[in-house]
Amino acid sequence: MNELTLPIVVMLALVFGEALLVKWRGKETVNWRDVVFNVNSGQMMLWLFRGLEVLCYGLVSRTASLDLFADLPAAAVWAFAFIAWDFGFYWLHRLHHQWPLLWAVHSVHHHGEHYNLSLGVRNSWYSSLTSIPFFLLLAVAGVPLSVFLAVSILHYTVQFFNHNAFTGRLGILERLFVTPSHHRVHHLRERRFANSNYGGTLILWDKLFGSFTRQPPARDEHHYGVKGYTASANPLRESNAPFARLLGLRLTPPAVRPGPAPQIIVSGTLLLFIPVIGYIQRYGYGYDDIGREQTALFVLLVAASVMLGLLSDGRRGSRVGWAAITCLMPLLCLYGFGWQAMIWQISLPALALHGLLVLLMGGVKTRAVRHG
């Protein structure tokens, strides 16, 4: 495991650990379909575009850097990078709410109706793509790529924490930083709240630019999400439907039918993330030497992500599609790529077995209905 894969493993452990804790405490029902969509919403495509973001940053850093920190201590570089990144994110986030084209990307994040850690990773396929121009200031100023990546991870970790379901107000920290109580306001369904509290780590920018709103009284009933929108579990549809609406195209509401039990969907999600982690560990940011093997695995993983969403929605044919893709995965990785480590020898056949069991369970259910 390397520095790129570890954050994903930690993210999965925290997301599903928090969901189990919510269920154990019994204060509210866990919507497992929603949790699965959140962690499944474009992880591979998001990773591809994250690689494009890194590629662009490196190109600007090499060709257009002003090297402002050449004679300054490292602490100055880190301090500037921390503040400049957060400033760039504030305007990125604010404009994502104000410009229709950017809102078509960002709205996927706001469609989530349950406030928990999984919402922190719910994204459009294109969210990393639209962030590229907002952080190039750091590259022009001379912030090294390694510092940019480290600062990005730090800020995204804070933002991930700010979506948790349990943390209340944090005292004096509320005056300095964006906290879960600040960010919950931003996710409320009412527009007057959603169009405020854009900051990522420092609450300074919201207070400075007049977009700060305090938490409403607890006695008022509020809901999360976007009013009047019903989301499917299909990341392909959800990432592209906002653009169709922007073009004035009418979309029928997603046809959601009873699907497999939540335990089946959750276990399939966790098993699918094992080859996702293998892809990231093997290819990193993925732009050095793209070959047929990497392309084939990428396409297969994206197809599996989409099929998992269709399976969660109970769509016809999704059981057959899921079984076909999960059976192809070990053939490609074990025999096509030669992934011979023990973890692959165990996990990839387990993924194929999951697909076959889902297919068989669907067949049994169908026969039972016919005989009834």
Short mmCIF file of C-alpha atoms in Angstrom, two decimals:
data_model
loop_
_atom_site.label_atom_id
_atom_site.label_comp_id
_atom_site.label_asym_id
_atom_site.label_seq_id
_atom_site.Cartn_x
_atom_site.Cartn_y
_atom_site.Cartn_z
CA MET A 1 0.00 0.00 0.00
CA ASN A 2 1.30 3.47 -0.87
CA GLU A 3 0.48 7.07 0.01
CA LEU A 4 -2.17 7.23 -2.72
CA THR A 5 -4.18 4.17 -1.68
CA LEU A 6 -4.09 4.61 2.10
CA PRO A 7 -6.51 7.61 2.13
CA ILE A 8 -9.11 5.55 0.23
CA VAL A 9 -8.86 2.67 2.70
CA VAL A 10 -9.19 5.09 5.63
CA MET A 11 -12.12 6.84 3.93
CA LEU A 12 -14.04 3.59 3.46
CA ALA A 13 -13.39 2.50 7.05
CA LEU A 14 -14.61 5.83 8.44
CA VAL A 15 -17.67 6.10 6.18
CA PHE A 16 -19.01 2.63 6.90
CA GLY A 17 -17.87 2.74 10.52
CA GLU A 18 -19.84 5.95 11.08
CA ALA A 19 -22.90 4.46 9.33
CA LEU A 20 -22.79 1.42 11.63
CA LEU A 21 -22.46 3.71 14.64
CA VAL A 22 -25.49 5.73 13.51
CA LYS A 23 -27.45 2.49 13.13
CA TRP A 24 -26.28 1.20 16.53
CA ARG A 25 -27.27 4.40 18.30
CA GLY A 26 -30.68 4.16 16.67
CA LYS A 27 -31.29 7.90 16.41
CA GLU A 28 -32.03 7.68 12.70
CA THR A 29 -32.31 5.09 9.95
CA VAL A 30 -29.26 4.55 7.77
CA ASN A 31 -30.05 4.84 4.07
CA TRP A 32 -27.53 2.31 2.76
CA ARG A 33 -28.50 2.98 -0.85
CA ASP A 34 -27.51 6.61 -0.34
CA VAL A 35 -24.24 5.69 1.41
CA VAL A 36 -23.31 3.31 -1.41
CA PHE A 37 -24.03 5.91 -4.08
CA ASN A 38 -21.97 8.50 -2.22
CA VAL A 39 -18.82 6.37 -2.11
CA ASN A 40 -19.50 5.02 -5.61
CA SER A 41 -20.23 8.38 -7.26
CA GLY A 42 -17.57 8.56 -9.87
CA GLN A 43 -14.53 7.40 -7.93
CA MET A 44 -12.68 6.17 -11.01
CA MET A 45 -13.64 9.10 -13.23
CA LEU A 46 -12.87 11.46 -10.38
CA TRP A 47 -9.45 9.87 -10.09
CA LEU A 48 -8.81 10.23 -13.81
CA PHE A 49 -9.60 13.94 -13.71
CA ARG A 50 -7.58 14.35 -10.52
CA GLY A 51 -4.68 13.05 -12.59
CA LEU A 52 -5.43 15.71 -15.23
CA GLU A 53 -5.42 18.36 -12.51
CA VAL A 54 -1.99 17.20 -11.34
CA LEU A 55 -0.74 17.10 -14.93
CA CYS A 56 -1.84 20.71 -15.57
CA TYR A 57 -0.37 21.90 -12.29
CA GLY A 58 2.98 20.28 -13.09
CA LEU A 59 3.00 21.79 -16.58
CA VAL A 60 2.35 25.33 -15.30
CA SER A 61 4.85 24.85 -12.49
CA ARG A 62 7.57 23.91 -14.99
CA THR A 63 6.83 26.54 -17.64
CA ALA A 64 5.26 29.58 -15.98
CA SER A 65 6.43 29.64 -12.37
CA LEU A 66 7.59 32.98 -10.95
CA ASP A 67 9.66 31.18 -8.28
CA LEU A 68 8.61 33.68 -5.62
CA PHE A 69 9.85 31.40 -2.84
CA ALA A 70 13.29 30.60 -4.22
CA ASP A 71 15.13 32.48 -1.44
CA LEU A 72 12.56 32.07 1.34
CA PRO A 73 12.36 29.39 4.04
CA ALA A 74 10.20 26.32 3.51
CA ALA A 75 7.77 27.54 6.18
CA ALA A 76 6.86 30.51 3.96
CA VAL A 77 6.03 28.16 1.08
CA TRP A 78 3.81 25.99 3.26
CA ALA A 79 2.04 28.96 4.87
CA PHE A 80 1.33 30.58 1.49
CA ALA A 81 0.18 27.28 -0.01
CA PHE A 82 -2.19 26.61 2.89
CA ILE A 83 -3.82 30.05 2.73
CA ALA A 84 -3.82 30.41 -1.07
CA TRP A 85 -5.35 26.95 -1.57
CA ASP A 86 -8.15 27.75 0.85
CA PHE A 87 -8.75 31.13 -0.80
CA GLY A 88 -8.93 29.45 -4.21
CA PHE A 89 -11.34 26.85 -2.88
CA TYR A 90 -13.64 29.53 -1.44
CA TRP A 91 -14.08 31.14 -4.86
CA LEU A 92 -14.27 27.79 -6.61
CA HIS A 93 -17.09 26.77 -4.27
CA ARG A 94 -18.91 30.10 -4.41
CA LEU A 95 -18.86 30.24 -8.20
CA HIS A 96 -20.07 26.63 -8.35
CA HIS A 97 -23.23 27.91 -6.70
CA GLN A 98 -23.56 31.04 -8.85
CA TRP A 99 -22.67 29.95 -12.39
CA PRO A 100 -25.16 27.49 -13.96
CA LEU A 101 -22.50 25.43 -15.77
CA LEU A 102 -20.49 24.95 -12.59
CA TRP A 103 -23.66 24.29 -10.58
CA ALA A 104 -24.42 21.43 -12.99
CA VAL A 105 -21.23 19.81 -11.67
CA HIS A 106 -21.55 20.75 -8.01
CA SER A 107 -25.27 20.00 -7.61
CA VAL A 108 -24.51 16.27 -7.45
CA HIS A 109 -22.88 16.87 -4.08
CA HIS A 110 -25.94 18.74 -2.81
CA HIS A 111 -28.46 16.13 -3.95
CA GLY A 112 -27.57 14.03 -0.91
CA GLU A 113 -30.35 14.19 1.68
CA HIS A 114 -28.49 12.63 4.60
CA TYR A 115 -25.68 14.43 6.42
CA ASN A 116 -22.83 12.05 7.19
CA LEU A 117 -19.25 11.29 6.18
CA SER A 118 -20.34 9.58 2.97
CA LEU A 119 -21.78 12.91 1.79
CA GLY A 120 -18.25 14.30 2.02
CA VAL A 121 -17.14 12.06 -0.86
CA ARG A 122 -20.30 12.36 -2.96
CA ASN A 123 -19.22 14.09 -6.17
CA SER A 124 -19.83 14.51 -9.85
CA TRP A 125 -17.48 12.79 -12.24
CA TYR A 126 -16.27 16.24 -13.27
CA SER A 127 -15.64 17.96 -9.92
CA SER A 128 -11.85 17.68 -10.13
CA LEU A 129 -11.91 18.90 -13.73
CA THR A 130 -13.60 22.19 -12.84
CA SER A 131 -11.17 22.86 -9.98
CA ILE A 132 -8.11 23.06 -12.27
CA PRO A 133 -8.03 26.84 -12.95
CA PHE A 134 -8.68 27.82 -9.33
CA PHE A 135 -5.45 26.34 -7.96
CA LEU A 136 -3.02 27.30 -10.72
CA LEU A 137 -2.19 30.47 -8.74
CA LEU A 138 -0.07 28.27 -6.50
CA ALA A 139 1.83 26.84 -9.48
CA VAL A 140 2.48 30.31 -10.93
CA ALA A 141 3.71 31.55 -7.56
CA GLY A 142 6.19 28.70 -7.32
CA VAL A 143 4.62 26.22 -4.89
CA PRO A 144 6.12 22.79 -5.68
CA LEU A 145 3.76 20.03 -6.79
CA SER A 146 4.58 17.95 -3.70
CA VAL A 147 3.55 20.81 -1.39
CA PHE A 148 0.38 21.42 -3.42
CA LEU A 149 -0.62 17.75 -3.10
CA ALA A 150 0.09 17.66 0.64
CA VAL A 151 -1.87 20.86 1.30
CA SER A 152 -4.75 19.57 -0.86
CA ILE A 153 -4.96 16.37 1.19
CA LEU A 154 -4.94 18.40 4.41
CA HIS A 155 -7.80 20.65 3.29
CA TYR A 156 -9.85 17.77 1.86
CA THR A 157 -9.42 15.91 5.15
CA VAL A 158 -10.87 18.88 7.04
CA GLN A 159 -13.78 19.05 4.59
CA PHE A 160 -14.40 15.31 4.95
CA PHE A 161 -14.50 15.68 8.75
CA ASN A 162 -16.95 18.58 8.44
CA HIS A 163 -19.56 16.23 6.95
CA ASN A 164 -19.68 13.90 9.95
CA ALA A 165 -23.01 13.15 11.63
CA PHE A 166 -22.02 13.57 15.27
CA THR A 167 -19.84 16.62 15.95
CA GLY A 168 -21.67 19.59 17.44
CA ARG A 169 -20.40 23.11 17.98
CA LEU A 170 -16.67 23.40 18.68
CA GLY A 171 -16.47 26.49 20.88
CA ILE A 172 -13.79 29.02 20.01
CA LEU A 173 -12.84 27.06 16.87
CA GLU A 174 -16.14 28.21 15.36
CA ARG A 175 -14.66 31.71 15.07
CA LEU A 176 -11.62 30.61 13.06
CA PHE A 177 -12.45 27.50 11.09
CA VAL A 178 -15.23 25.98 9.04
CA THR A 179 -16.79 23.40 11.36
CA PRO A 180 -19.51 20.77 10.93
CA SER A 181 -22.09 23.17 12.37
CA HIS A 182 -21.12 25.82 9.77
CA HIS A 183 -21.19 23.36 6.89
CA ARG A 184 -24.50 21.78 7.87
CA VAL A 185 -26.05 25.19 7.23
CA HIS A 186 -24.60 25.14 3.72
CA HIS A 187 -26.30 21.82 2.97
CA LEU A 188 -29.77 22.86 4.11
CA ARG A 189 -32.42 22.72 1.40
CA GLU A 190 -33.45 26.36 1.72
CA ARG A 191 -31.54 28.49 -0.79
CA ARG A 192 -30.82 31.28 1.70
CA PHE A 193 -28.74 28.81 3.68
CA ALA A 194 -27.23 26.83 0.77
CA ASN A 195 -25.89 30.06 -0.78
CA SER A 196 -23.67 30.77 2.22
CA ASN A 197 -20.75 29.30 4.16
CA TYR A 198 -18.67 28.41 1.12
CA GLY A 199 -15.36 28.12 2.96
CA GLY A 200 -13.33 24.93 3.06
CA THR A 201 -11.09 25.26 6.14
CA LEU A 202 -11.00 28.91 7.23
CA ILE A 203 -14.26 30.73 7.97
CA LEU A 204 -12.38 34.00 7.35
CA TRP A 205 -13.35 34.20 3.67
CA ASP A 206 -17.09 33.94 4.34
CA LYS A 207 -16.92 36.66 6.97
CA LEU A 208 -14.70 38.84 4.77
CA PHE A 209 -16.85 38.53 1.63
CA GLY A 210 -20.26 38.61 3.31
CA SER A 211 -21.39 35.01 2.80
CA PHE A 212 -21.39 33.81 6.41
CA THR A 213 -24.64 32.54 7.97
CA ARG A 214 -25.03 31.20 11.48
CA GLN A 215 -26.76 27.95 12.32
CA PRO A 216 -30.56 28.40 12.46
CA PRO A 217 -32.40 27.66 15.73
CA ALA A 218 -32.70 23.96 16.51
CA ARG A 219 -36.47 24.29 16.96
CA ASP A 220 -36.85 25.00 13.25
CA GLU A 221 -37.27 21.91 11.08
CA HIS A 222 -34.84 21.76 8.17
CA HIS A 223 -33.94 19.19 5.54
CA TYR A 224 -30.86 18.53 3.44
CA GLY A 225 -30.64 18.18 -0.32
CA VAL A 226 -32.10 20.04 -3.30
CA LYS A 227 -35.84 20.74 -3.25
CA GLY A 228 -37.86 18.82 -5.82
CA TYR A 229 -35.03 16.54 -6.98
CA THR A 230 -35.11 12.73 -6.79
CA ALA A 231 -31.73 11.12 -7.30
CA SER A 232 -30.98 7.69 -8.72
CA ALA A 233 -28.09 5.53 -7.60
CA ASN A 234 -26.51 5.54 -11.07
CA PRO A 235 -23.38 7.78 -11.16
CA LEU A 236 -23.52 7.98 -14.96
CA ARG A 237 -27.02 9.46 -14.86
CA GLU A 238 -26.44 11.70 -11.87
CA SER A 239 -23.23 13.23 -13.22
CA ASN A 240 -24.76 14.04 -16.60
CA ALA A 241 -28.44 14.74 -15.87
CA PRO A 242 -27.74 18.30 -14.62
CA PHE A 243 -26.25 19.18 -18.02
CA ALA A 244 -29.33 17.81 -19.77
CA ARG A 245 -31.55 20.00 -17.60
CA LEU A 246 -29.27 22.95 -18.31
CA LEU A 247 -29.89 22.40 -22.03
CA GLY A 248 -33.65 22.36 -21.43
CA LEU A 249 -34.07 18.62 -21.98
CA ARG A 250 -36.84 16.91 -20.06
CA LEU A 251 -35.77 13.95 -17.99
CA THR A 252 -38.17 11.39 -16.60
CA PRO A 253 -37.74 10.68 -12.88
CA PRO A 254 -35.42 7.73 -12.21
CA ALA A 255 -37.23 4.40 -12.11
CA VAL A 256 -36.25 3.01 -8.72
CA ARG A 257 -37.47 -0.50 -7.94
CA PRO A 258 -36.74 -2.81 -5.00
CA GLY A 259 -33.21 -4.11 -5.44
CA PRO A 260 -31.05 -6.57 -3.53
CA ALA A 261 -30.82 -6.33 0.25
CA PRO A 262 -28.57 -3.55 1.61
CA GLN A 263 -26.04 -6.13 2.81
CA ILE A 264 -25.60 -7.33 -0.77
CA ILE A 265 -25.06 -3.81 -2.14
CA VAL A 266 -22.65 -2.82 0.64
CA SER A 267 -20.58 -6.00 0.29
CA GLY A 268 -20.44 -5.52 -3.49
CA THR A 269 -19.26 -1.94 -3.01
CA LEU A 270 -16.46 -2.96 -0.66
CA LEU A 271 -15.34 -5.80 -2.93
CA LEU A 272 -15.35 -3.48 -5.96
CA PHE A 273 -13.09 -1.02 -4.18
CA ILE A 274 -10.35 -3.65 -3.92
CA PRO A 275 -9.54 -3.58 -7.67
CA VAL A 276 -10.08 0.21 -7.56
CA ILE A 277 -7.31 0.40 -4.97
CA GLY A 278 -5.24 -1.98 -7.08
CA TYR A 279 -5.66 0.31 -10.09
CA ILE A 280 -4.52 3.37 -8.13
CA GLN A 281 -1.61 1.51 -6.57
CA ARG A 282 -0.50 0.19 -9.95
CA TYR A 283 -0.94 3.31 -12.10
CA GLY A 284 -0.81 6.24 -9.66
CA TYR A 285 -2.08 9.42 -11.31
CA GLY A 286 -2.13 7.53 -14.56
CA TYR A 287 -0.65 9.77 -17.26
CA ASP A 288 2.92 8.54 -17.63
CA ASP A 289 2.42 5.66 -20.01
CA ILE A 290 -1.21 4.77 -20.69
CA GLY A 291 -1.48 1.39 -22.35
CA ARG A 292 -4.15 -1.08 -23.37
CA GLU A 293 -4.11 -2.87 -20.01
CA GLN A 294 -4.73 0.30 -18.01
CA THR A 295 -7.43 1.44 -20.44
CA ALA A 296 -9.21 -1.92 -20.30
CA LEU A 297 -9.19 -2.00 -16.51
CA PHE A 298 -10.35 1.60 -16.28
CA VAL A 299 -13.29 0.96 -18.62
CA LEU A 300 -14.22 -2.20 -16.72
CA LEU A 301 -14.14 -0.41 -13.36
CA VAL A 302 -16.28 2.46 -14.62
CA ALA A 303 -18.76 -0.06 -16.06
CA ALA A 304 -18.82 -1.87 -12.71
CA SER A 305 -19.45 1.41 -10.88
CA VAL A 306 -22.40 2.22 -13.16
CA MET A 307 -23.77 -1.33 -12.93
CA LEU A 308 -23.57 -1.24 -9.14
CA GLY A 309 -25.76 1.87 -9.22
CA LEU A 310 -28.27 0.19 -11.54
CA LEU A 311 -28.28 -2.85 -9.25
CA SER A 312 -28.98 -0.62 -6.25
CA ASP A 313 -31.88 0.96 -8.18
CA GLY A 314 -33.28 -2.50 -8.98
CA ARG A 315 -33.05 -1.91 -12.74
CA ARG A 316 -33.76 -4.77 -15.13
CA GLY A 317 -30.71 -6.56 -16.46
CA SER A 318 -28.46 -5.16 -13.74
CA ARG A 319 -27.98 -8.55 -12.07
CA VAL A 320 -26.77 -10.08 -15.34
CA GLY A 321 -24.55 -7.06 -16.04
CA TRP A 322 -23.06 -7.10 -12.54
CA ALA A 323 -22.34 -10.83 -12.77
CA ALA A 324 -20.70 -10.46 -16.20
CA ILE A 325 -18.45 -7.58 -15.13
CA THR A 326 -17.41 -9.12 -11.81
CA CYS A 327 -16.52 -12.37 -13.54
CA LEU A 328 -14.45 -10.54 -16.16
CA MET A 329 -12.52 -8.64 -13.47
CA PRO A 330 -10.47 -11.58 -12.10
CA LEU A 331 -9.85 -12.91 -15.60
CA LEU A 332 -8.38 -9.57 -16.61
CA CYS A 333 -6.36 -8.92 -13.46
CA LEU A 334 -5.20 -12.41 -12.52
CA TYR A 335 -4.60 -13.85 -15.97
CA GLY A 336 -4.30 -10.80 -18.19
CA PHE A 337 -2.20 -8.60 -15.90
CA GLY A 338 -0.63 -11.26 -13.69
CA TRP A 339 -1.74 -9.85 -10.31
CA GLN A 340 -0.39 -12.80 -8.32
CA ALA A 341 -0.28 -11.38 -4.78
CA MET A 342 -2.38 -13.21 -2.19
CA ILE A 343 -4.82 -10.31 -1.76
CA TRP A 344 -5.78 -10.49 -5.44
CA GLN A 345 -5.96 -14.28 -5.44
CA ILE A 346 -8.58 -14.06 -2.68
CA SER A 347 -10.49 -10.82 -3.29
CA LEU A 348 -11.02 -10.96 -7.05
CA PRO A 349 -12.59 -14.45 -7.07
CA ALA A 350 -14.69 -13.27 -4.11
CA LEU A 351 -15.94 -10.38 -6.26
CA ALA A 352 -16.84 -12.84 -9.05
CA LEU A 353 -18.60 -15.08 -6.54
CA HIS A 354 -20.59 -12.08 -5.34
CA GLY A 355 -21.76 -11.40 -8.89
CA LEU A 356 -22.83 -15.00 -9.42
CA LEU A 357 -24.70 -15.09 -6.11
CA VAL A 358 -26.56 -11.89 -7.01
CA LEU A 359 -27.52 -13.45 -10.34
CA LEU A 360 -28.70 -16.70 -8.71
CA MET A 361 -30.65 -14.86 -6.00
CA GLY A 362 -32.45 -12.89 -8.69
CA GLY A 363 -33.35 -16.09 -10.50
CA VAL A 364 -34.71 -17.70 -7.34
CA LYS A 365 -36.78 -14.61 -6.56
CA THR A 366 -38.20 -14.53 -10.09
CA ARG A 367 -39.20 -18.22 -9.98
CA ALA A 368 -40.79 -17.74 -6.57
CA VAL A 369 -42.92 -14.92 -7.92
CA ARG A 370 -44.01 -16.97 -10.93
CA HIS A 371 -44.99 -20.01 -8.81
CA GLY A 372 -46.86 -17.75 -6.38
#
